[in-house]
Tab-separated table of C-alpha atoms and ligand atoms in Angstrom:
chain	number	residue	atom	x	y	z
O	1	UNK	CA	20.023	27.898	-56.216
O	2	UNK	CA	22.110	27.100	-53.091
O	3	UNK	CA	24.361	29.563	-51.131
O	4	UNK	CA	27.883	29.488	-52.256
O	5	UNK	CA	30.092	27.551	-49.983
O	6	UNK	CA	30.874	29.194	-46.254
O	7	UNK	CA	32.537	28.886	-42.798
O	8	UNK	CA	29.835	28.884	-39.678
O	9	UNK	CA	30.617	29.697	-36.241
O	10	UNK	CA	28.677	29.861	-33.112
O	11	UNK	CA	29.061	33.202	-31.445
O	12	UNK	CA	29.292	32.410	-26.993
O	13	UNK	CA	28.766	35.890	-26.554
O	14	UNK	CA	28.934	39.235	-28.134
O	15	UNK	CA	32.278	40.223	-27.349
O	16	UNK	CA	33.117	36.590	-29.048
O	17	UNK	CA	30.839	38.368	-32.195
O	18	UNK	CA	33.050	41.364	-32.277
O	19	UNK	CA	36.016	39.121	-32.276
O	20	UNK	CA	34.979	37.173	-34.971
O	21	UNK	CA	34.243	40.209	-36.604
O	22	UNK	CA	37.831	41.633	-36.739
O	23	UNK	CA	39.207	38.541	-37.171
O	24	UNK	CA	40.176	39.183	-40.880
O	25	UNK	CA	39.350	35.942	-41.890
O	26	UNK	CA	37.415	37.580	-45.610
O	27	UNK	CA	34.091	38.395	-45.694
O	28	UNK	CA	32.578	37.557	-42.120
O	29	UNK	CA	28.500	38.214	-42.001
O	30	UNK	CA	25.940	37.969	-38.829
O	31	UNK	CA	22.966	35.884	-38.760
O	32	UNK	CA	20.429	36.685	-36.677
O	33	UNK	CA	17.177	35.084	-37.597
O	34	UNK	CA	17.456	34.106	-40.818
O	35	UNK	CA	14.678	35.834	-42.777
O	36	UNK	CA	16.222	38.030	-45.340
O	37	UNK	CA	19.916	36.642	-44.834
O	38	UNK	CA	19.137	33.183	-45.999
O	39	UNK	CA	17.130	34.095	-49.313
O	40	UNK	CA	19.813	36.354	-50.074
O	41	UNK	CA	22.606	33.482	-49.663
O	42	UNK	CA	20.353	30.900	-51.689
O	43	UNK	CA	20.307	33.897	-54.742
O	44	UNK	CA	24.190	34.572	-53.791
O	45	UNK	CA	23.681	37.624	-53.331
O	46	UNK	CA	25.738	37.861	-50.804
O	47	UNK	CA	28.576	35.552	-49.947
O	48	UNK	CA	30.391	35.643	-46.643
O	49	UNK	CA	33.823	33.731	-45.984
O	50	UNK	CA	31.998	33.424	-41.958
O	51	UNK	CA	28.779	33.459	-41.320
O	52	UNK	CA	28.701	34.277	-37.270
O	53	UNK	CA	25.439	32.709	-35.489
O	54	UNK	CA	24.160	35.464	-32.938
O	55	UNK	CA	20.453	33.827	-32.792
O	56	UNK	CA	21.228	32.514	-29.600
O	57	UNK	CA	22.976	34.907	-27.669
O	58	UNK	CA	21.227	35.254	-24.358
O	59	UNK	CA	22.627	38.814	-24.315
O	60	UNK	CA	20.513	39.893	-26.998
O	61	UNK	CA	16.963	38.387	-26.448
O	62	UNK	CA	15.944	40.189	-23.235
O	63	UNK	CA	14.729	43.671	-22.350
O	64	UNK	CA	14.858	46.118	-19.139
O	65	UNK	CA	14.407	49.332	-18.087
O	66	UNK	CA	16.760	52.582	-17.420
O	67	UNK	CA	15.045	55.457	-15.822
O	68	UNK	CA	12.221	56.160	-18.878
O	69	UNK	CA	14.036	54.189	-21.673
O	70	UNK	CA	12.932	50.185	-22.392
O	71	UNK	CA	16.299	48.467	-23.801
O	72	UNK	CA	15.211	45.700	-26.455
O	73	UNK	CA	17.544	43.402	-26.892
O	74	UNK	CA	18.130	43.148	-31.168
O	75	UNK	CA	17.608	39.680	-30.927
O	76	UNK	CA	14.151	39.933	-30.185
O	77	UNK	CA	11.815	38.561	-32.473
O	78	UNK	CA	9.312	40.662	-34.054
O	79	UNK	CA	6.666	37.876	-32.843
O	80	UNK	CA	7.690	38.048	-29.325
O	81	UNK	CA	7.323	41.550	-29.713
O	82	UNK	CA	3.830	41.370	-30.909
O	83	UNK	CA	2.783	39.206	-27.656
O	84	UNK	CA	3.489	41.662	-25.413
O	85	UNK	CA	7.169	41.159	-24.431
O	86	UNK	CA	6.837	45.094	-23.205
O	87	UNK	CA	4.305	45.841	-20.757
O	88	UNK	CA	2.613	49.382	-21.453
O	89	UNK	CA	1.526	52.048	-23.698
O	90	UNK	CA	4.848	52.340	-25.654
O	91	UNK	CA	4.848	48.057	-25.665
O	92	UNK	CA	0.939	48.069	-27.094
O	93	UNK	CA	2.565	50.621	-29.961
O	94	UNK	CA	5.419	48.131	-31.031
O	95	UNK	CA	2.819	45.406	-30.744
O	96	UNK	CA	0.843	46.930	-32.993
O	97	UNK	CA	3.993	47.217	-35.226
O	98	UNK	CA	5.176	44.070	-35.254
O	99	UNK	CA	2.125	42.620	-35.792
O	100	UNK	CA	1.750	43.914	-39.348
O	101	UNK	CA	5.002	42.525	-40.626
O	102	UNK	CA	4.619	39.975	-42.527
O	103	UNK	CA	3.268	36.598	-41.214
O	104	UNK	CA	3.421	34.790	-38.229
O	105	UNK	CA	6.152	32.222	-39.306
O	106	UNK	CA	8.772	34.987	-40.852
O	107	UNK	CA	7.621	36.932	-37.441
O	108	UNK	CA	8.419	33.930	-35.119
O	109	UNK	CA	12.245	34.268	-36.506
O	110	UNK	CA	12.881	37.395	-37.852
O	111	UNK	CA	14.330	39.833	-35.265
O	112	UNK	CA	14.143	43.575	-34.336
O	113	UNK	CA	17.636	44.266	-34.557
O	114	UNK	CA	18.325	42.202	-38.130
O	115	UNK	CA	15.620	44.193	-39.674
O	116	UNK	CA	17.282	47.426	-38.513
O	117	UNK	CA	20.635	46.292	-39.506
O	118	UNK	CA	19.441	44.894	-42.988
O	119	UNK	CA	17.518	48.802	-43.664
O	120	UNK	CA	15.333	47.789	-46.210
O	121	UNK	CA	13.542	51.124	-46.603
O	122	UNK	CA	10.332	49.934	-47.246
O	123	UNK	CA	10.954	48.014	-43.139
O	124	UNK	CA	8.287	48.649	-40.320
O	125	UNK	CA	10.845	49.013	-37.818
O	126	UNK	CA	13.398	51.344	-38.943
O	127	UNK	CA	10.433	54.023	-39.644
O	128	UNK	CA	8.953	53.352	-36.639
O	129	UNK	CA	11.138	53.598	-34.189
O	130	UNK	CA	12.627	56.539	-36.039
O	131	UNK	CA	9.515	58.414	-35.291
O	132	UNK	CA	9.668	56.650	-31.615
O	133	UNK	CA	13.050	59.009	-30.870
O	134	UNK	CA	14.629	55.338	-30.245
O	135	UNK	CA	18.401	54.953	-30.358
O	136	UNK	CA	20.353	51.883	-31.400
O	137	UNK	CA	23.368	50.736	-29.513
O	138	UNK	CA	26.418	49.790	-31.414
O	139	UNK	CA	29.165	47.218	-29.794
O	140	UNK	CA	32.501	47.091	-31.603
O	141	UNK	CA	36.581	46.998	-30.031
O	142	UNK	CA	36.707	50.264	-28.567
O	143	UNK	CA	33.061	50.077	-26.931
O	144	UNK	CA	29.208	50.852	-27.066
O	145	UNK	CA	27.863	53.423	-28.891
O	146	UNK	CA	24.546	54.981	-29.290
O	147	UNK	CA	22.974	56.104	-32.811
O	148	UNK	CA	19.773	57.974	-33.137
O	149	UNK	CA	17.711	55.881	-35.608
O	150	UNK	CA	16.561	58.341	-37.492
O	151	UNK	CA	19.956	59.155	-38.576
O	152	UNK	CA	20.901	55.630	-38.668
O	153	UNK	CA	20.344	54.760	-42.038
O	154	UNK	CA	22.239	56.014	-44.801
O	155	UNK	CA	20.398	55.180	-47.771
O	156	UNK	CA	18.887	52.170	-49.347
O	157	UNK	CA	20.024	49.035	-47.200
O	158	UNK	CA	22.970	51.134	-45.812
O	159	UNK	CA	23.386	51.808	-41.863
O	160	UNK	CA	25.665	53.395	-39.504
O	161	UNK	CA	26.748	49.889	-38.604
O	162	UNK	CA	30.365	49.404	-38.729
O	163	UNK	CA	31.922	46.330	-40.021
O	164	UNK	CA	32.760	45.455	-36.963
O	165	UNK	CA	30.284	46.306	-35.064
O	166	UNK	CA	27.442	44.274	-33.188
O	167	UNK	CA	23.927	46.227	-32.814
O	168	UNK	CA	23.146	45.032	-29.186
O	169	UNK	CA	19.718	46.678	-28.419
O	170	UNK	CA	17.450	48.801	-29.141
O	171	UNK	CA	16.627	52.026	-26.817
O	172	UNK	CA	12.880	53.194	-27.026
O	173	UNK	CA	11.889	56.041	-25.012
O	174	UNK	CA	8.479	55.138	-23.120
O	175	UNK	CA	5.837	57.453	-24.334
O	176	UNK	CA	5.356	60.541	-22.500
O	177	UNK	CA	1.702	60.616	-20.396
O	178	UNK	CA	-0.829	61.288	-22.874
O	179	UNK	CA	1.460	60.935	-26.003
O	180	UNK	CA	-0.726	60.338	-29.061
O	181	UNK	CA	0.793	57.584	-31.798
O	182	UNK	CA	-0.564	57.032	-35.252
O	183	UNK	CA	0.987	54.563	-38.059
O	184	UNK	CA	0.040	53.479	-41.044
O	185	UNK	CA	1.139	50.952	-43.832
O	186	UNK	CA	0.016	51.144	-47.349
O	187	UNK	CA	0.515	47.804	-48.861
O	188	UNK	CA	-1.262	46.149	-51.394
O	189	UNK	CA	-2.091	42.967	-48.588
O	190	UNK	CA	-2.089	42.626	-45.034
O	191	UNK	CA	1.825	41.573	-44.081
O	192	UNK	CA	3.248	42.907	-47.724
O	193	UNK	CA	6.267	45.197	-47.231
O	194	UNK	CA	5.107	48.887	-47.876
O	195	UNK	CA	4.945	50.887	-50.599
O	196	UNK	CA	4.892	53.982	-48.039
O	197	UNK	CA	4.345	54.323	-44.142
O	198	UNK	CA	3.376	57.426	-42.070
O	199	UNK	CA	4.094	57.427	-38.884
O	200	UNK	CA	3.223	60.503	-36.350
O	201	UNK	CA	4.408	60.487	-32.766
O	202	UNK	CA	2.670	63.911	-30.563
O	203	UNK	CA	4.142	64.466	-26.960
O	204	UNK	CA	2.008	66.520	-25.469
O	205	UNK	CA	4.874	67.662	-22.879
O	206	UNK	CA	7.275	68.922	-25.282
O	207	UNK	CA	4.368	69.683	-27.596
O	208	UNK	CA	6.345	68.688	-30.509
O	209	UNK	CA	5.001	66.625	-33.060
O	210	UNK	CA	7.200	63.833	-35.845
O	211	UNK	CA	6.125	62.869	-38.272
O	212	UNK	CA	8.239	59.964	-40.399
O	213	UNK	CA	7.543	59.030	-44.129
O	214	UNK	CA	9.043	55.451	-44.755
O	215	UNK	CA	9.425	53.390	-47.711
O	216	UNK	CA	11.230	56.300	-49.649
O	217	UNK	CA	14.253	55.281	-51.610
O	218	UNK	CA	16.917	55.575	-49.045
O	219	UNK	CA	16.420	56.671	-45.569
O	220	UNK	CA	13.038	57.836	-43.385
O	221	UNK	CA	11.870	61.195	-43.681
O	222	UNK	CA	11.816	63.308	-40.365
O	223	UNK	CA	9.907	65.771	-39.737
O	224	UNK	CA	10.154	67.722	-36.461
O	225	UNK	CA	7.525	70.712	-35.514
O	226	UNK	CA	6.581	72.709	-32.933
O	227	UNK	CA	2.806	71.642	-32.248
O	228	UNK	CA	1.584	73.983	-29.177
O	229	UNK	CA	-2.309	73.756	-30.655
O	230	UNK	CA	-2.082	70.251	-30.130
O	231	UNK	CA	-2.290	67.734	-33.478
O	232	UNK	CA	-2.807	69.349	-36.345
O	233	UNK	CA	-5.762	68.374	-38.618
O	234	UNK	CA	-4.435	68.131	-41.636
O	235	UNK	CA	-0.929	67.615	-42.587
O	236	UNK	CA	1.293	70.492	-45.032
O	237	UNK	CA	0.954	68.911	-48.296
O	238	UNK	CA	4.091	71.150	-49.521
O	239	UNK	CA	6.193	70.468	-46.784
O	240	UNK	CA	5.888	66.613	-47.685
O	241	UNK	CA	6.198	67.059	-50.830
O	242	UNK	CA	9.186	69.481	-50.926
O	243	UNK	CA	10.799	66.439	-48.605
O	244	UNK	CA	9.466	63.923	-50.926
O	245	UNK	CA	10.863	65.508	-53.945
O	246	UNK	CA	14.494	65.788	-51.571
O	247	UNK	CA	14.208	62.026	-51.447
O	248	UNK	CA	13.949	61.317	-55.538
O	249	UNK	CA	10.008	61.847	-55.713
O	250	UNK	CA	10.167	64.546	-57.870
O	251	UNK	CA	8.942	62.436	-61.107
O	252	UNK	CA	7.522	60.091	-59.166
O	253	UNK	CA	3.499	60.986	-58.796
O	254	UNK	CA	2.132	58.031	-57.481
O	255	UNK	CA	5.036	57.837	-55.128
O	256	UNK	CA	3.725	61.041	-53.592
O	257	UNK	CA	0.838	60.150	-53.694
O	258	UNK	CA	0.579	57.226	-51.410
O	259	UNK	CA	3.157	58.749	-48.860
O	260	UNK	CA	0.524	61.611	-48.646
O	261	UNK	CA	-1.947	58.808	-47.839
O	262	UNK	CA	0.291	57.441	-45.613
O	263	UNK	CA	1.274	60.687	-44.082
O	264	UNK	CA	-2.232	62.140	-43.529
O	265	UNK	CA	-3.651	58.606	-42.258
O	266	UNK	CA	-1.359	57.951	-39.713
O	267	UNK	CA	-2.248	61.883	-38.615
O	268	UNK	CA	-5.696	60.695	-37.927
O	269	UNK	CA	-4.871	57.742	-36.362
O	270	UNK	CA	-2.933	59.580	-33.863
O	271	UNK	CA	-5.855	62.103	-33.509
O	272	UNK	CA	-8.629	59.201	-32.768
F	301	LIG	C1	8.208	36.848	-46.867
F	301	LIG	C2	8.796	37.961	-46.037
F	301	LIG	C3	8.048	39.087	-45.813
F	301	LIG	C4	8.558	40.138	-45.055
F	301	LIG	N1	7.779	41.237	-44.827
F	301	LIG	C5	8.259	42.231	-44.050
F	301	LIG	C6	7.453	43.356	-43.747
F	301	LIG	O1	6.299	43.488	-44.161
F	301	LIG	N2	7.996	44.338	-42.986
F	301	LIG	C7	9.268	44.251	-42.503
F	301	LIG	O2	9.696	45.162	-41.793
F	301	LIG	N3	10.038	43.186	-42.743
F	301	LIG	C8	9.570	42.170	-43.502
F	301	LIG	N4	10.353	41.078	-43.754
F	301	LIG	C9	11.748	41.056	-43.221
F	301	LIG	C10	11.767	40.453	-41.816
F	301	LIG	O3	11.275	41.429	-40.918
F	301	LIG	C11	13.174	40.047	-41.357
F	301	LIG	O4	12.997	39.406	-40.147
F	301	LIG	C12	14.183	41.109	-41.115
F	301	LIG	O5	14.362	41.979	-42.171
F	301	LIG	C13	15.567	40.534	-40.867
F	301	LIG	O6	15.637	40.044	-39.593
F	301	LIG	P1	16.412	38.717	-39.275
F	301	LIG	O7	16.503	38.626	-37.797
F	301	LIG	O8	15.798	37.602	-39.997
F	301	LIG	O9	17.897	39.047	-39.813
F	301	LIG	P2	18.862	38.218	-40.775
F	301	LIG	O10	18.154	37.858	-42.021
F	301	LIG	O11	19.530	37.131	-40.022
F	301	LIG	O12	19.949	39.348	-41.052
F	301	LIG	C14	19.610	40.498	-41.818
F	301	LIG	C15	20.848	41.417	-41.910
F	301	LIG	O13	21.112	42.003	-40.642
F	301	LIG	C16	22.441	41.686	-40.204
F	301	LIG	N5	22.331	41.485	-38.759
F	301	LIG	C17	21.492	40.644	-38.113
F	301	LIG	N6	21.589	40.800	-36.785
F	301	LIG	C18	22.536	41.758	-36.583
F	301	LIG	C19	23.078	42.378	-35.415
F	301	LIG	N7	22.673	42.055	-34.182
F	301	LIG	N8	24.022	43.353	-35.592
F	301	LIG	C20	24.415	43.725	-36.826
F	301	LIG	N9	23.934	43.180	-37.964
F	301	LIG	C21	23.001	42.205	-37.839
F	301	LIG	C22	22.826	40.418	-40.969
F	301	LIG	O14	24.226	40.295	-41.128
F	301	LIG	C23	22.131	40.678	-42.298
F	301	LIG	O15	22.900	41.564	-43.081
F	301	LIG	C24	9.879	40.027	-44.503
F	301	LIG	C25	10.648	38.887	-44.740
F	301	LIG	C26	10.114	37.858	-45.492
F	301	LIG	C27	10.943	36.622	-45.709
């Protein structure tokens, strides 16, 4: 099948992006890299009046620093990513990430910010970097914004992301000294989206501990707790499942079951 017949435009910048945005000419869609949008225009399942080019935009495919917090551009590509684009600890943890998504030629295109924006729940990134306290920064007409990613998905391929809105970047707070980071992917083959992820972040200042369970039907699964002991061994099997069954688990038992795998795995990751 082919994609159904649309308008293309170039955006110069990303105010130009906004513009296009609001520029009430139908449907108008971003493309960033290409990986998920252009299957789902060959199947039609989704069919844009505009399609608005921001793979290019020089705006979105850097990074820098303010004070502790790395801004990645959302053009970034999930392969750049895994080369060491960020220097560091908290770089060498979205290395790691990236690196298990899946293969080096949808990695070489697809980008950090489309795979945010696109929220597929079973996604490395919008797990991840829910359980890295990272924030996502939002350009539309009447400025920037800033949305925690953990509350920036609203279900099952639904964001925070207005219609017209542009998400620039991507803020990631560097890990605190000694911070302890454990993630996990169950997947049936190395690269294959999840079927559940655990991901456990422990900052040793704050001595708190999160703990995300991804791949769930809708949006991540936070879970914020004091840890003052340090990591704890084992994680509360009720507490994840009471969340679990919150997030349409409750008939589901190998569902549970492999988020508990996920869960506890990631836990001893973080502990190694
Ligand atoms: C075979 C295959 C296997 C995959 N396996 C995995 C996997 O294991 N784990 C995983 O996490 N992902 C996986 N993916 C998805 C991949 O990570 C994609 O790169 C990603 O989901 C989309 O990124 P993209 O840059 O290609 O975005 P696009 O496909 O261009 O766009 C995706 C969506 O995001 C919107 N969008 C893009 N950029 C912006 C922006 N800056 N602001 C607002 N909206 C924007 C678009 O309008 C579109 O709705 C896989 C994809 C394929 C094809």
């Amino acid at each position: 099948m082919k994609a159904a017949r649309f308008d293309y435009a170039r955006a110069r910048s990303l105010a130009h992006a906004v513009e296009l945005l609001g520029s009430g000419d139908g449907f108008v869609k971003l493309l960033a890299g290409g990986q998920t949008l252009g299957p789902m225009l060959n199947l039609r399942l989704v069919q844009p009046d505009l399609l608005v080019d921001v793979s290019r935009l020089d705006e979105t495919r850097r990074w820098s620093e303010e004070g502790g917090t790395i801004l990645i551009g959302a053009g970034i590509t999930h392969a750049a990513l895994e080369d060491g684009a960020i220097p560091g600890p908290t770089g060498a943890v979205l290395a790691g990430i990236a690196s298990g998504i899946a293969y080096r030629g949808v990695r070489n295109r697809g980008t950090i910010g489309g795979s945010l924006a696109h929220a597929d729940p079973a996604a490395d990134w919008l797990s991840s970097l829910a359980a890295l306290h990272a924030e996502v920064a939002l350009v539309g007409p009447a400025g920037e914004r800033r949305v925690k990613v953990a509350e920036f998905a609203k279900g099952a391929f639904a964001t925070a992301v207005g219609d017209d809105e542009v998400l620039r970047a991507v803020a990631v707070p560097r890990l605190a000294k000694g911070a302890r980071w454990g993630y996990y992917k169950f997947c049936r083959k190395t690269g294959d989206f999840a079927e559940a992820i655990g991901a456990v972040l422990f900052d040793p200042e704050r001595e708190t501990l999160r703990l995300v369970m991804g791949a769930t039907n809708g949006a991540p699964v936070v879970l914020d707790r004091a840890a003052p002991g340090g990591i704890p061994e084992t994680v509360d099997v009720a507490v994840l499942e009471r969340a679990l069954d919150d997030h349409g688990f409750a008939e589901d038992a190998y569902g549970k079951a492999v988020h508990f795998v996920a869960a506890r795995r990631a836990l001893v990751e973080a502990r190694r």
